[in-house]
C-alpha cells in the first residue's frame, strides 16, 4: 500500500469516527462515545497498538541490516518506542495516568484542588516530553528518515494542544474564570470532544510517520539485497 493511500485511509477513518461520535451525542442526544467506555477510546487504543506494531517491524528490519551486539545497535530505539506505545495503549484503556494521579494524592496526602487535580494532565505532557527526548537521543538513527519529520511535528503539536485543552477542561474553574457565559456547560462539552479528537489525530500522524519509515526501511533493505546479489555475480 502506498503512503498516500495509507495516509488517506487513516485520516478518513479517524474523521469518520469523530464525526459519528459527534453526531450521536450532539444530534441524537445519544451516548458520549468520547468517554472512557466509548468507541473513540477503543479506536485510540487500537491506533497506539498499531504504532507499536509498526515500530517493532521497523526494529526487525533495521536489525536485519546490521550486525553486532543488540544493545550497541542504535536500532534498539525502535523496540523502545514499540514498548512505549504498548504502555500508552494500556494507559489509554486502563487510565493509568489517572490512577497515578490518585496514587500521588494518597501517598503525599494531598488535598484535591483545581491545581493538584491536574497532575494527570502533567503526566500525559511528560509522556510527550519523554517521546521527544528519545527521538533526540537517537537522532542519528532517524537521520535517514528526515522526510517524515513533518508528520512527527504535526503529531506532537496536536498532542500538546490536546494536553492544554485537557488541562483547561479538567474542571470548569478555568472556564468560569475566563468566560462570562451562560453556555459554559456546552462550551465545556465541545472542548472535551475537541481534546479527544486531537488525540486520535495526533496518533494518526504518528501512525503515518511510522508507516512511512517502515516502507523506506524495507526499500533500503531490498536495495541492499539486490546490490549484494549483483556483487556476487
mmCIF file with all atom_site columns, C-alpha atoms in Angstrom:
data_model
loop_
_atom_site.group_PDB
_atom_site.id
_atom_site.type_symbol
_atom_site.label_atom_id
_atom_site.label_alt_id
_atom_site.label_comp_id
_atom_site.label_asym_id
_atom_site.label_entity_id
_atom_site.label_seq_id
_atom_site.pdbx_PDB_ins_code
_atom_site.Cartn_x
_atom_site.Cartn_y
_atom_site.Cartn_z
_atom_site.occupancy
_atom_site.B_iso_or_equiv
_atom_site.pdbx_formal_charge
_atom_site.auth_seq_id
_atom_site.auth_comp_id
_atom_site.auth_asym_id
_atom_site.auth_atom_id
_atom_site.pdbx_PDB_model_num
ATOM 1   C CA . UNK A 1 1   ? 0.000   0.000   0.000  1.00 0.00 ? 1   UNK A CA 1
ATOM 2   C CA . UNK A 1 2   ? 1.370   3.409   -0.924 1.00 0.00 ? 2   UNK A CA 1
ATOM 3   C CA . UNK A 1 3   ? 1.977   6.015   1.764  1.00 0.00 ? 3   UNK A CA 1
ATOM 4   C CA . UNK A 1 4   ? -0.553  8.334   0.143  1.00 0.00 ? 4   UNK A CA 1
ATOM 5   C CA . UNK A 1 5   ? -3.293  5.711   0.214  1.00 0.00 ? 5   UNK A CA 1
ATOM 6   C CA . UNK A 1 6   ? -2.431  4.642   3.758  1.00 0.00 ? 6   UNK A CA 1
ATOM 7   C CA . UNK A 1 7   ? -2.493  8.266   4.928  1.00 0.00 ? 7   UNK A CA 1
ATOM 8   C CA . UNK A 1 8   ? -5.841  8.851   3.240  1.00 0.00 ? 8   UNK A CA 1
ATOM 9   C CA . UNK A 1 9   ? -7.367  5.767   4.848  1.00 0.00 ? 9   UNK A CA 1
ATOM 10  C CA . UNK A 1 10  ? -6.016  6.647   8.293  1.00 0.00 ? 10  UNK A CA 1
ATOM 11  C CA . UNK A 1 11  ? -7.304  10.224  8.153  1.00 0.00 ? 11  UNK A CA 1
ATOM 12  C CA . UNK A 1 12  ? -10.612 9.125   6.633  1.00 0.00 ? 12  UNK A CA 1
ATOM 13  C CA . UNK A 1 13  ? -11.165 6.506   9.327  1.00 0.00 ? 13  UNK A CA 1
ATOM 14  C CA . UNK A 1 14  ? -10.387 8.978   12.100 1.00 0.00 ? 14  UNK A CA 1
ATOM 15  C CA . UNK A 1 15  ? -12.593 11.663  10.566 1.00 0.00 ? 15  UNK A CA 1
ATOM 16  C CA . UNK A 1 16  ? -15.451 9.191   10.205 1.00 0.00 ? 16  UNK A CA 1
ATOM 17  C CA . UNK A 1 17  ? -15.097 8.034   13.811 1.00 0.00 ? 17  UNK A CA 1
ATOM 18  C CA . UNK A 1 18  ? -15.042 11.579  15.200 1.00 0.00 ? 18  UNK A CA 1
ATOM 19  C CA . UNK A 1 19  ? -17.944 12.707  13.020 1.00 0.00 ? 19  UNK A CA 1
ATOM 20  C CA . UNK A 1 20  ? -20.018 9.692   14.022 1.00 0.00 ? 20  UNK A CA 1
ATOM 21  C CA . UNK A 1 21  ? -19.345 10.251  17.720 1.00 0.00 ? 21  UNK A CA 1
ATOM 22  C CA . UNK A 1 22  ? -20.254 13.939  17.436 1.00 0.00 ? 22  UNK A CA 1
ATOM 23  C CA . UNK A 1 23  ? -23.485 13.220  15.571 1.00 0.00 ? 23  UNK A CA 1
ATOM 24  C CA . UNK A 1 24  ? -24.544 10.520  18.032 1.00 0.00 ? 24  UNK A CA 1
ATOM 25  C CA . UNK A 1 25  ? -24.063 12.812  21.020 1.00 0.00 ? 25  UNK A CA 1
ATOM 26  C CA . UNK A 1 26  ? -24.925 16.292  19.753 1.00 0.00 ? 26  UNK A CA 1
ATOM 27  C CA . UNK A 1 27  ? -27.605 15.489  17.170 1.00 0.00 ? 27  UNK A CA 1
ATOM 28  C CA . UNK A 1 28  ? -29.307 12.403  18.551 1.00 0.00 ? 28  UNK A CA 1
ATOM 29  C CA . UNK A 1 29  ? -28.561 13.003  22.258 1.00 0.00 ? 29  UNK A CA 1
ATOM 30  C CA . UNK A 1 30  ? -27.084 9.535   22.452 1.00 0.00 ? 30  UNK A CA 1
ATOM 31  C CA . UNK A 1 31  ? -24.129 8.062   24.303 1.00 0.00 ? 31  UNK A CA 1
ATOM 32  C CA . UNK A 1 32  ? -20.970 10.110  24.682 1.00 0.00 ? 32  UNK A CA 1
ATOM 33  C CA . UNK A 1 33  ? -18.517 7.927   22.774 1.00 0.00 ? 33  UNK A CA 1
ATOM 34  C CA . UNK A 1 34  ? -15.674 10.261  23.685 1.00 0.00 ? 34  UNK A CA 1
ATOM 35  C CA . UNK A 1 35  ? -15.917 8.862   27.203 1.00 0.00 ? 35  UNK A CA 1
ATOM 36  C CA . UNK A 1 36  ? -13.782 6.055   28.567 1.00 0.00 ? 36  UNK A CA 1
ATOM 37  C CA . UNK A 1 37  ? -16.256 3.362   27.505 1.00 0.00 ? 37  UNK A CA 1
ATOM 38  C CA . UNK A 1 38  ? -16.881 4.820   24.051 1.00 0.00 ? 38  UNK A CA 1
ATOM 39  C CA . UNK A 1 39  ? -15.539 3.672   20.710 1.00 0.00 ? 39  UNK A CA 1
ATOM 40  C CA . UNK A 1 40  ? -13.195 6.677   20.448 1.00 0.00 ? 40  UNK A CA 1
ATOM 41  C CA . UNK A 1 41  ? -11.196 5.238   23.353 1.00 0.00 ? 41  UNK A CA 1
ATOM 42  C CA . UNK A 1 42  ? -11.172 1.843   21.654 1.00 0.00 ? 42  UNK A CA 1
ATOM 43  C CA . UNK A 1 43  ? -10.005 3.447   18.406 1.00 0.00 ? 43  UNK A CA 1
ATOM 44  C CA . UNK A 1 44  ? -7.265  5.296   20.263 1.00 0.00 ? 44  UNK A CA 1
ATOM 45  C CA . UNK A 1 45  ? -6.118  2.091   21.960 1.00 0.00 ? 45  UNK A CA 1
ATOM 46  C CA . UNK A 1 46  ? -6.074  0.255   18.636 1.00 0.00 ? 46  UNK A CA 1
ATOM 47  C CA . UNK A 1 47  ? -4.062  3.011   16.962 1.00 0.00 ? 47  UNK A CA 1
ATOM 48  C CA . UNK A 1 48  ? -1.478  3.056   19.735 1.00 0.00 ? 48  UNK A CA 1
ATOM 49  C CA . UNK A 1 49  ? -1.076  -0.709  19.413 1.00 0.00 ? 49  UNK A CA 1
ATOM 50  C CA . UNK A 1 50  ? -0.801  -0.340  15.633 1.00 0.00 ? 50  UNK A CA 1
ATOM 51  C CA . UNK A 1 51  ? 2.030   2.169   16.084 1.00 0.00 ? 51  UNK A CA 1
ATOM 52  C CA . UNK A 1 52  ? 3.739   -0.233  18.490 1.00 0.00 ? 52  UNK A CA 1
ATOM 53  C CA . UNK A 1 53  ? 3.459   -2.987  15.865 1.00 0.00 ? 53  UNK A CA 1
ATOM 54  C CA . UNK A 1 54  ? 4.863   -0.748  13.125 1.00 0.00 ? 54  UNK A CA 1
ATOM 55  C CA . UNK A 1 55  ? 7.785   0.280   15.317 1.00 0.00 ? 55  UNK A CA 1
ATOM 56  C CA . UNK A 1 56  ? 8.533   -3.358  16.112 1.00 0.00 ? 56  UNK A CA 1
ATOM 57  C CA . UNK A 1 57  ? 8.522   -4.149  12.388 1.00 0.00 ? 57  UNK A CA 1
ATOM 58  C CA . UNK A 1 58  ? 10.958  -1.285  11.803 1.00 0.00 ? 58  UNK A CA 1
ATOM 59  C CA . UNK A 1 59  ? 13.173  -2.680  14.553 1.00 0.00 ? 59  UNK A CA 1
ATOM 60  C CA . UNK A 1 60  ? 13.189  -6.115  12.942 1.00 0.00 ? 60  UNK A CA 1
ATOM 61  C CA . UNK A 1 61  ? 14.002  -4.683  9.524  1.00 0.00 ? 61  UNK A CA 1
ATOM 62  C CA . UNK A 1 62  ? 16.744  -2.398  10.837 1.00 0.00 ? 62  UNK A CA 1
ATOM 63  C CA . UNK A 1 63  ? 18.285  -5.161  12.950 1.00 0.00 ? 63  UNK A CA 1
ATOM 64  C CA . UNK A 1 64  ? 18.443  -7.440  9.912  1.00 0.00 ? 64  UNK A CA 1
ATOM 65  C CA . UNK A 1 65  ? 20.553  -4.792  8.168  1.00 0.00 ? 65  UNK A CA 1
ATOM 66  C CA . UNK A 1 66  ? 23.119  -4.595  10.954 1.00 0.00 ? 66  UNK A CA 1
ATOM 67  C CA . UNK A 1 67  ? 25.396  -6.949  12.814 1.00 0.00 ? 67  UNK A CA 1
ATOM 68  C CA . UNK A 1 68  ? 26.890  -6.817  16.274 1.00 0.00 ? 68  UNK A CA 1
ATOM 69  C CA . UNK A 1 69  ? 25.600  -6.522  19.814 1.00 0.00 ? 69  UNK A CA 1
ATOM 70  C CA . UNK A 1 70  ? 21.912  -5.662  20.022 1.00 0.00 ? 70  UNK A CA 1
ATOM 71  C CA . UNK A 1 71  ? 22.404  -3.218  22.884 1.00 0.00 ? 71  UNK A CA 1
ATOM 72  C CA . UNK A 1 72  ? 25.109  -1.340  20.986 1.00 0.00 ? 72  UNK A CA 1
ATOM 73  C CA . UNK A 1 73  ? 22.838  -1.157  17.982 1.00 0.00 ? 73  UNK A CA 1
ATOM 74  C CA . UNK A 1 74  ? 21.085  2.197   17.767 1.00 0.00 ? 74  UNK A CA 1
ATOM 75  C CA . UNK A 1 75  ? 18.174  0.447   16.098 1.00 0.00 ? 75  UNK A CA 1
ATOM 76  C CA . UNK A 1 76  ? 17.131  -0.635  19.592 1.00 0.00 ? 76  UNK A CA 1
ATOM 77  C CA . UNK A 1 77  ? 15.302  2.707   19.750 1.00 0.00 ? 77  UNK A CA 1
ATOM 78  C CA . UNK A 1 78  ? 12.515  1.212   17.622 1.00 0.00 ? 78  UNK A CA 1
ATOM 79  C CA . UNK A 1 79  ? 11.993  -1.537  20.184 1.00 0.00 ? 79  UNK A CA 1
ATOM 80  C CA . UNK A 1 80  ? 11.995  1.047   22.970 1.00 0.00 ? 80  UNK A CA 1
ATOM 81  C CA . UNK A 1 81  ? 9.397   3.074   21.079 1.00 0.00 ? 81  UNK A CA 1
ATOM 82  C CA . UNK A 1 82  ? 7.326   -0.041  20.447 1.00 0.00 ? 82  UNK A CA 1
ATOM 83  C CA . UNK A 1 83  ? 7.235   -0.908  24.138 1.00 0.00 ? 83  UNK A CA 1
ATOM 84  C CA . UNK A 1 84  ? 6.441   2.709   24.921 1.00 0.00 ? 84  UNK A CA 1
ATOM 85  C CA . UNK A 1 85  ? 3.378   2.666   22.702 1.00 0.00 ? 85  UNK A CA 1
ATOM 86  C CA . UNK A 1 86  ? 2.233   -0.628  24.224 1.00 0.00 ? 86  UNK A CA 1
ATOM 87  C CA . UNK A 1 87  ? 2.329   1.145   27.579 1.00 0.00 ? 87  UNK A CA 1
ATOM 88  C CA . UNK A 1 88  ? 0.432   4.121   26.139 1.00 0.00 ? 88  UNK A CA 1
ATOM 89  C CA . UNK A 1 89  ? -2.234  1.759   24.804 1.00 0.00 ? 89  UNK A CA 1
ATOM 90  C CA . UNK A 1 90  ? -2.563  0.211   28.261 1.00 0.00 ? 90  UNK A CA 1
ATOM 91  C CA . UNK A 1 91  ? -2.747  3.692   29.761 1.00 0.00 ? 91  UNK A CA 1
ATOM 92  C CA . UNK A 1 92  ? -5.443  4.716   27.302 1.00 0.00 ? 92  UNK A CA 1
ATOM 93  C CA . UNK A 1 93  ? -7.557  1.662   28.027 1.00 0.00 ? 93  UNK A CA 1
ATOM 94  C CA . UNK A 1 94  ? -6.951  1.467   31.784 1.00 0.00 ? 94  UNK A CA 1
ATOM 95  C CA . UNK A 1 95  ? -6.469  5.200   32.556 1.00 0.00 ? 95  UNK A CA 1
ATOM 96  C CA . UNK A 1 96  ? -3.134  4.545   34.259 1.00 0.00 ? 96  UNK A CA 1
ATOM 97  C CA . UNK A 1 97  ? -2.260  8.252   34.403 1.00 0.00 ? 97  UNK A CA 1
ATOM 98  C CA . UNK A 1 98  ? -5.492  8.991   36.273 1.00 0.00 ? 98  UNK A CA 1
ATOM 99  C CA . UNK A 1 99  ? -4.842  6.151   38.717 1.00 0.00 ? 99  UNK A CA 1
ATOM 100 C CA . UNK A 1 100 ? -1.320  7.527   39.194 1.00 0.00 ? 100 UNK A CA 1
ATOM 101 C CA . UNK A 1 101 ? -2.831  10.930  39.953 1.00 0.00 ? 101 UNK A CA 1
ATOM 102 C CA . UNK A 1 102 ? -4.971  9.395   42.702 1.00 0.00 ? 102 UNK A CA 1
ATOM 103 C CA . UNK A 1 103 ? -1.973  7.428   43.985 1.00 0.00 ? 103 UNK A CA 1
ATOM 104 C CA . UNK A 1 104 ? 0.126   10.603  44.257 1.00 0.00 ? 104 UNK A CA 1
ATOM 105 C CA . UNK A 1 105 ? -2.672  12.325  46.165 1.00 0.00 ? 105 UNK A CA 1
ATOM 106 C CA . UNK A 1 106 ? -2.867  9.371   48.532 1.00 0.00 ? 106 UNK A CA 1
ATOM 107 C CA . UNK A 1 107 ? 0.890   8.926   49.068 1.00 0.00 ? 107 UNK A CA 1
ATOM 108 C CA . UNK A 1 108 ? 1.585   12.604  49.733 1.00 0.00 ? 108 UNK A CA 1
ATOM 109 C CA . UNK A 1 109 ? -1.741  13.166  51.480 1.00 0.00 ? 109 UNK A CA 1
ATOM 110 C CA . UNK A 1 110 ? -2.594  15.970  49.078 1.00 0.00 ? 110 UNK A CA 1
ATOM 111 C CA . UNK A 1 111 ? -5.895  17.744  49.275 1.00 0.00 ? 111 UNK A CA 1
ATOM 112 C CA . UNK A 1 112 ? -7.605  17.646  45.903 1.00 0.00 ? 112 UNK A CA 1
ATOM 113 C CA . UNK A 1 113 ? -7.719  21.138  44.450 1.00 0.00 ? 113 UNK A CA 1
ATOM 114 C CA . UNK A 1 114 ? -8.133  22.594  40.991 1.00 0.00 ? 114 UNK A CA 1
ATOM 115 C CA . UNK A 1 115 ? -4.344  22.600  40.698 1.00 0.00 ? 115 UNK A CA 1
ATOM 116 C CA . UNK A 1 116 ? -3.465  19.167  42.088 1.00 0.00 ? 116 UNK A CA 1
ATOM 117 C CA . UNK A 1 117 ? -6.341  17.591  40.189 1.00 0.00 ? 117 UNK A CA 1
ATOM 118 C CA . UNK A 1 118 ? -4.408  18.383  37.010 1.00 0.00 ? 118 UNK A CA 1
ATOM 119 C CA . UNK A 1 119 ? -1.451  16.150  37.894 1.00 0.00 ? 119 UNK A CA 1
ATOM 120 C CA . UNK A 1 120 ? -2.738  13.560  35.428 1.00 0.00 ? 120 UNK A CA 1
ATOM 121 C CA . UNK A 1 121 ? -2.534  16.183  32.663 1.00 0.00 ? 121 UNK A CA 1
ATOM 122 C CA . UNK A 1 122 ? 1.080   16.836  33.621 1.00 0.00 ? 122 UNK A CA 1
ATOM 123 C CA . UNK A 1 123 ? 1.773   13.105  33.382 1.00 0.00 ? 123 UNK A CA 1
ATOM 124 C CA . UNK A 1 124 ? 0.397   12.994  29.826 1.00 0.00 ? 124 UNK A CA 1
ATOM 125 C CA . UNK A 1 125 ? 2.527   16.011  28.902 1.00 0.00 ? 125 UNK A CA 1
ATOM 126 C CA . UNK A 1 126 ? 5.506   14.183  30.383 1.00 0.00 ? 126 UNK A CA 1
ATOM 127 C CA . UNK A 1 127 ? 4.820   11.262  28.031 1.00 0.00 ? 127 UNK A CA 1
ATOM 128 C CA . UNK A 1 128 ? 5.223   13.651  25.113 1.00 0.00 ? 128 UNK A CA 1
ATOM 129 C CA . UNK A 1 129 ? 8.415   15.158  26.517 1.00 0.00 ? 129 UNK A CA 1
ATOM 130 C CA . UNK A 1 130 ? 9.897   11.687  27.050 1.00 0.00 ? 130 UNK A CA 1
ATOM 131 C CA . UNK A 1 131 ? 8.953   10.766  23.481 1.00 0.00 ? 131 UNK A CA 1
ATOM 132 C CA . UNK A 1 132 ? 10.736  13.811  22.093 1.00 0.00 ? 132 UNK A CA 1
ATOM 133 C CA . UNK A 1 133 ? 13.707  13.060  24.347 1.00 0.00 ? 133 UNK A CA 1
ATOM 134 C CA . UNK A 1 134 ? 14.021  9.527   22.969 1.00 0.00 ? 134 UNK A CA 1
ATOM 135 C CA . UNK A 1 135 ? 13.900  10.793  19.385 1.00 0.00 ? 135 UNK A CA 1
ATOM 136 C CA . UNK A 1 136 ? 16.566  13.405  20.139 1.00 0.00 ? 136 UNK A CA 1
ATOM 137 C CA . UNK A 1 137 ? 18.780  10.901  21.960 1.00 0.00 ? 137 UNK A CA 1
ATOM 138 C CA . UNK A 1 138 ? 18.679  8.549   18.963 1.00 0.00 ? 138 UNK A CA 1
ATOM 139 C CA . UNK A 1 139 ? 18.616  11.263  16.297 1.00 0.00 ? 139 UNK A CA 1
ATOM 140 C CA . UNK A 1 140 ? 21.396  9.565   14.315 1.00 0.00 ? 140 UNK A CA 1
ATOM 141 C CA . UNK A 1 141 ? 19.108  6.586   13.778 1.00 0.00 ? 141 UNK A CA 1
ATOM 142 C CA . UNK A 1 142 ? 16.408  8.924   12.471 1.00 0.00 ? 142 UNK A CA 1
ATOM 143 C CA . UNK A 1 143 ? 18.572  10.854  10.004 1.00 0.00 ? 143 UNK A CA 1
ATOM 144 C CA . UNK A 1 144 ? 17.679  8.639   7.014  1.00 0.00 ? 144 UNK A CA 1
ATOM 145 C CA . UNK A 1 145 ? 14.011  9.461   7.609  1.00 0.00 ? 145 UNK A CA 1
ATOM 146 C CA . UNK A 1 146 ? 14.073  13.259  7.529  1.00 0.00 ? 146 UNK A CA 1
ATOM 147 C CA . UNK A 1 147 ? 11.147  13.345  5.110  1.00 0.00 ? 147 UNK A CA 1
ATOM 148 C CA . UNK A 1 148 ? 8.777   12.112  7.821  1.00 0.00 ? 148 UNK A CA 1
ATOM 149 C CA . UNK A 1 149 ? 9.810   14.740  10.381 1.00 0.00 ? 149 UNK A CA 1
ATOM 150 C CA . UNK A 1 150 ? 6.821   16.970  9.481  1.00 0.00 ? 150 UNK A CA 1
ATOM 151 C CA . UNK A 1 151 ? 4.479   14.117  10.414 1.00 0.00 ? 151 UNK A CA 1
ATOM 152 C CA . UNK A 1 152 ? 6.133   13.843  13.826 1.00 0.00 ? 152 UNK A CA 1
ATOM 153 C CA . UNK A 1 153 ? 5.887   17.623  14.189 1.00 0.00 ? 153 UNK A CA 1
ATOM 154 C CA . UNK A 1 154 ? 2.149   17.599  13.460 1.00 0.00 ? 154 UNK A CA 1
ATOM 155 C CA . UNK A 1 155 ? 1.656   14.700  15.843 1.00 0.00 ? 155 UNK A CA 1
ATOM 156 C CA . UNK A 1 156 ? 3.462   16.337  18.750 1.00 0.00 ? 156 UNK A CA 1
ATOM 157 C CA . UNK A 1 157 ? 1.804   19.694  18.041 1.00 0.00 ? 157 UNK A CA 1
ATOM 158 C CA . UNK A 1 158 ? -1.656  18.131  18.246 1.00 0.00 ? 158 UNK A CA 1
ATOM 159 C CA . UNK A 1 159 ? -0.591  16.190  21.331 1.00 0.00 ? 159 UNK A CA 1
ATOM 160 C CA . UNK A 1 160 ? 0.457   19.274  23.276 1.00 0.00 ? 160 UNK A CA 1
ATOM 161 C CA . UNK A 1 161 ? -2.605  21.243  22.171 1.00 0.00 ? 161 UNK A CA 1
ATOM 162 C CA . UNK A 1 162 ? -4.644  18.298  23.422 1.00 0.00 ? 162 UNK A CA 1
ATOM 163 C CA . UNK A 1 163 ? -2.843  18.404  26.773 1.00 0.00 ? 163 UNK A CA 1
ATOM 164 C CA . UNK A 1 164 ? -3.562  22.125  27.002 1.00 0.00 ? 164 UNK A CA 1
ATOM 165 C CA . UNK A 1 165 ? -7.256  21.529  26.379 1.00 0.00 ? 165 UNK A CA 1
ATOM 166 C CA . UNK A 1 166 ? -7.235  18.639  28.838 1.00 0.00 ? 166 UNK A CA 1
ATOM 167 C CA . UNK A 1 167 ? -5.792  20.955  31.473 1.00 0.00 ? 167 UNK A CA 1
ATOM 168 C CA . UNK A 1 168 ? -8.382  23.599  30.646 1.00 0.00 ? 168 UNK A CA 1
ATOM 169 C CA . UNK A 1 169 ? -11.301 21.171  30.840 1.00 0.00 ? 169 UNK A CA 1
ATOM 170 C CA . UNK A 1 170 ? -10.152 19.085  33.804 1.00 0.00 ? 170 UNK A CA 1
ATOM 171 C CA . UNK A 1 171 ? -12.539 21.185  35.846 1.00 0.00 ? 171 UNK A CA 1
ATOM 172 C CA . UNK A 1 172 ? -14.817 24.067  34.916 1.00 0.00 ? 172 UNK A CA 1
ATOM 173 C CA . UNK A 1 173 ? -12.984 26.506  37.194 1.00 0.00 ? 173 UNK A CA 1
ATOM 174 C CA . UNK A 1 174 ? -10.689 27.903  34.495 1.00 0.00 ? 174 UNK A CA 1
ATOM 175 C CA . UNK A 1 175 ? -13.526 28.291  32.010 1.00 0.00 ? 175 UNK A CA 1
ATOM 176 C CA . UNK A 1 176 ? -15.597 30.145  34.586 1.00 0.00 ? 176 UNK A CA 1
ATOM 177 C CA . UNK A 1 177 ? -12.651 32.429  35.260 1.00 0.00 ? 177 UNK A CA 1
ATOM 178 C CA . UNK A 1 178 ? -12.038 33.068  31.567 1.00 0.00 ? 178 UNK A CA 1
ATOM 179 C CA . UNK A 1 179 ? -15.606 33.244  30.296 1.00 0.00 ? 179 UNK A CA 1
ATOM 180 C CA . UNK A 1 180 ? -18.695 35.022  31.469 1.00 0.00 ? 180 UNK A CA 1
ATOM 181 C CA . UNK A 1 181 ? -21.210 32.898  29.673 1.00 0.00 ? 181 UNK A CA 1
ATOM 182 C CA . UNK A 1 182 ? -24.393 31.018  30.368 1.00 0.00 ? 182 UNK A CA 1
ATOM 183 C CA . UNK A 1 183 ? -23.249 28.393  27.891 1.00 0.00 ? 183 UNK A CA 1
ATOM 184 C CA . UNK A 1 184 ? -20.173 27.220  29.778 1.00 0.00 ? 184 UNK A CA 1
ATOM 185 C CA . UNK A 1 185 ? -21.558 23.676  30.019 1.00 0.00 ? 185 UNK A CA 1
ATOM 186 C CA . UNK A 1 186 ? -21.975 23.493  26.241 1.00 0.00 ? 186 UNK A CA 1
ATOM 187 C CA . UNK A 1 187 ? -18.550 25.004  25.588 1.00 0.00 ? 187 UNK A CA 1
ATOM 188 C CA . UNK A 1 188 ? -17.046 22.632  28.146 1.00 0.00 ? 188 UNK A CA 1
ATOM 189 C CA . UNK A 1 189 ? -18.502 19.584  26.382 1.00 0.00 ? 189 UNK A CA 1
ATOM 190 C CA . UNK A 1 190 ? -17.334 20.724  22.944 1.00 0.00 ? 190 UNK A CA 1
ATOM 191 C CA . UNK A 1 191 ? -13.826 21.379  24.249 1.00 0.00 ? 191 UNK A CA 1
ATOM 192 C CA . UNK A 1 192 ? -13.663 17.891  25.768 1.00 0.00 ? 192 UNK A CA 1
ATOM 193 C CA . UNK A 1 193 ? -14.709 16.398  22.449 1.00 0.00 ? 193 UNK A CA 1
ATOM 194 C CA . UNK A 1 194 ? -12.160 18.548  20.618 1.00 0.00 ? 194 UNK A CA 1
ATOM 195 C CA . UNK A 1 195 ? -9.481  17.363  23.025 1.00 0.00 ? 195 UNK A CA 1
ATOM 196 C CA . UNK A 1 196 ? -10.215 13.691  22.346 1.00 0.00 ? 196 UNK A CA 1
ATOM 197 C CA . UNK A 1 197 ? -10.430 14.361  18.615 1.00 0.00 ? 197 UNK A CA 1
ATOM 198 C CA . UNK A 1 198 ? -6.984  15.956  18.625 1.00 0.00 ? 198 UNK A CA 1
ATOM 199 C CA . UNK A 1 199 ? -5.668  12.942  20.497 1.00 0.00 ? 199 UNK A CA 1
ATOM 200 C CA . UNK A 1 200 ? -6.651  10.417  17.862 1.00 0.00 ? 200 UNK A CA 1
ATOM 201 C CA . UNK A 1 201 ? -5.500  12.682  15.027 1.00 0.00 ? 201 UNK A CA 1
ATOM 202 C CA . UNK A 1 202 ? -2.127  13.038  16.762 1.00 0.00 ? 202 UNK A CA 1
ATOM 203 C CA . UNK A 1 203 ? -1.981  9.246   16.804 1.00 0.00 ? 203 UNK A CA 1
ATOM 204 C CA . UNK A 1 204 ? -2.954  9.235   13.132 1.00 0.00 ? 204 UNK A CA 1
ATOM 205 C CA . UNK A 1 205 ? 0.037   11.400  12.216 1.00 0.00 ? 205 UNK A CA 1
ATOM 206 C CA . UNK A 1 206 ? 2.350   9.218   14.288 1.00 0.00 ? 206 UNK A CA 1
ATOM 207 C CA . UNK A 1 207 ? 0.941   6.157   12.547 1.00 0.00 ? 207 UNK A CA 1
ATOM 208 C CA . UNK A 1 208 ? 1.584   7.698   9.139  1.00 0.00 ? 208 UNK A CA 1
ATOM 209 C CA . UNK A 1 209 ? 5.137   8.571   10.192 1.00 0.00 ? 209 UNK A CA 1
ATOM 210 C CA . UNK A 1 210 ? 5.956   5.056   11.343 1.00 0.00 ? 210 UNK A CA 1
ATOM 211 C CA . UNK A 1 211 ? 4.335   3.523   8.279  1.00 0.00 ? 211 UNK A CA 1
ATOM 212 C CA . UNK A 1 212 ? 6.460   5.775   6.063  1.00 0.00 ? 212 UNK A CA 1
ATOM 213 C CA . UNK A 1 213 ? 9.603   4.790   7.968  1.00 0.00 ? 213 UNK A CA 1
ATOM 214 C CA . UNK A 1 214 ? 8.769   1.103   7.629  1.00 0.00 ? 214 UNK A CA 1
ATOM 215 C CA . UNK A 1 215 ? 8.204   1.494   3.887  1.00 0.00 ? 215 UNK A CA 1
ATOM 216 C CA . UNK A 1 216 ? 11.512  3.315   3.460  1.00 0.00 ? 216 UNK A CA 1
ATOM 217 C CA . UNK A 1 217 ? 13.366  0.783   5.611  1.00 0.00 ? 217 UNK A CA 1
ATOM 218 C CA . UNK A 1 218 ? 12.056  -2.115  3.547  1.00 0.00 ? 218 UNK A CA 1
ATOM 219 C CA . UNK A 1 219 ? 13.008  -0.262  0.367  1.00 0.00 ? 219 UNK A CA 1
ATOM 220 C CA . UNK A 1 220 ? 16.561  0.244   1.650  1.00 0.00 ? 220 UNK A CA 1
ATOM 221 C CA . UNK A 1 221 ? 16.691  -3.401  2.716  1.00 0.00 ? 221 UNK A CA 1
ATOM 222 C CA . UNK A 1 222 ? 15.553  -4.607  -0.708 1.00 0.00 ? 222 UNK A CA 1
ATOM 223 C CA . UNK A 1 223 ? 18.007  -2.314  -2.493 1.00 0.00 ? 223 UNK A CA 1
ATOM 224 C CA . UNK A 1 224 ? 20.862  -3.552  -0.315 1.00 0.00 ? 224 UNK A CA 1
ATOM 225 C CA . UNK A 1 225 ? 19.885  -7.141  -1.044 1.00 0.00 ? 225 UNK A CA 1
ATOM 226 C CA . UNK A 1 226 ? 19.936  -6.525  -4.781 1.00 0.00 ? 226 UNK A CA 1
ATOM 227 C CA . UNK A 1 227 ? 23.354  -4.891  -4.545 1.00 0.00 ? 227 UNK A CA 1
ATOM 228 C CA . UNK A 1 228 ? 24.767  -7.826  -2.589 1.00 0.00 ? 228 UNK A CA 1
ATOM 229 C CA . UNK A 1 229 ? 23.329  -10.250 -5.117 1.00 0.00 ? 229 UNK A CA 1
ATOM 230 C CA . UNK A 1 230 ? 24.795  -8.259  -8.003 1.00 0.00 ? 230 UNK A CA 1
ATOM 231 C CA . UNK A 1 231 ? 28.233  -8.205  -6.355 1.00 0.00 ? 231 UNK A CA 1
ATOM 232 C CA . UNK A 1 232 ? 28.204  -11.993 -6.096 1.00 0.00 ? 232 UNK A CA 1
ATOM 233 C CA . UNK A 1 233 ? 27.501  -12.477 -9.791 1.00 0.00 ? 233 UNK A CA 1
#
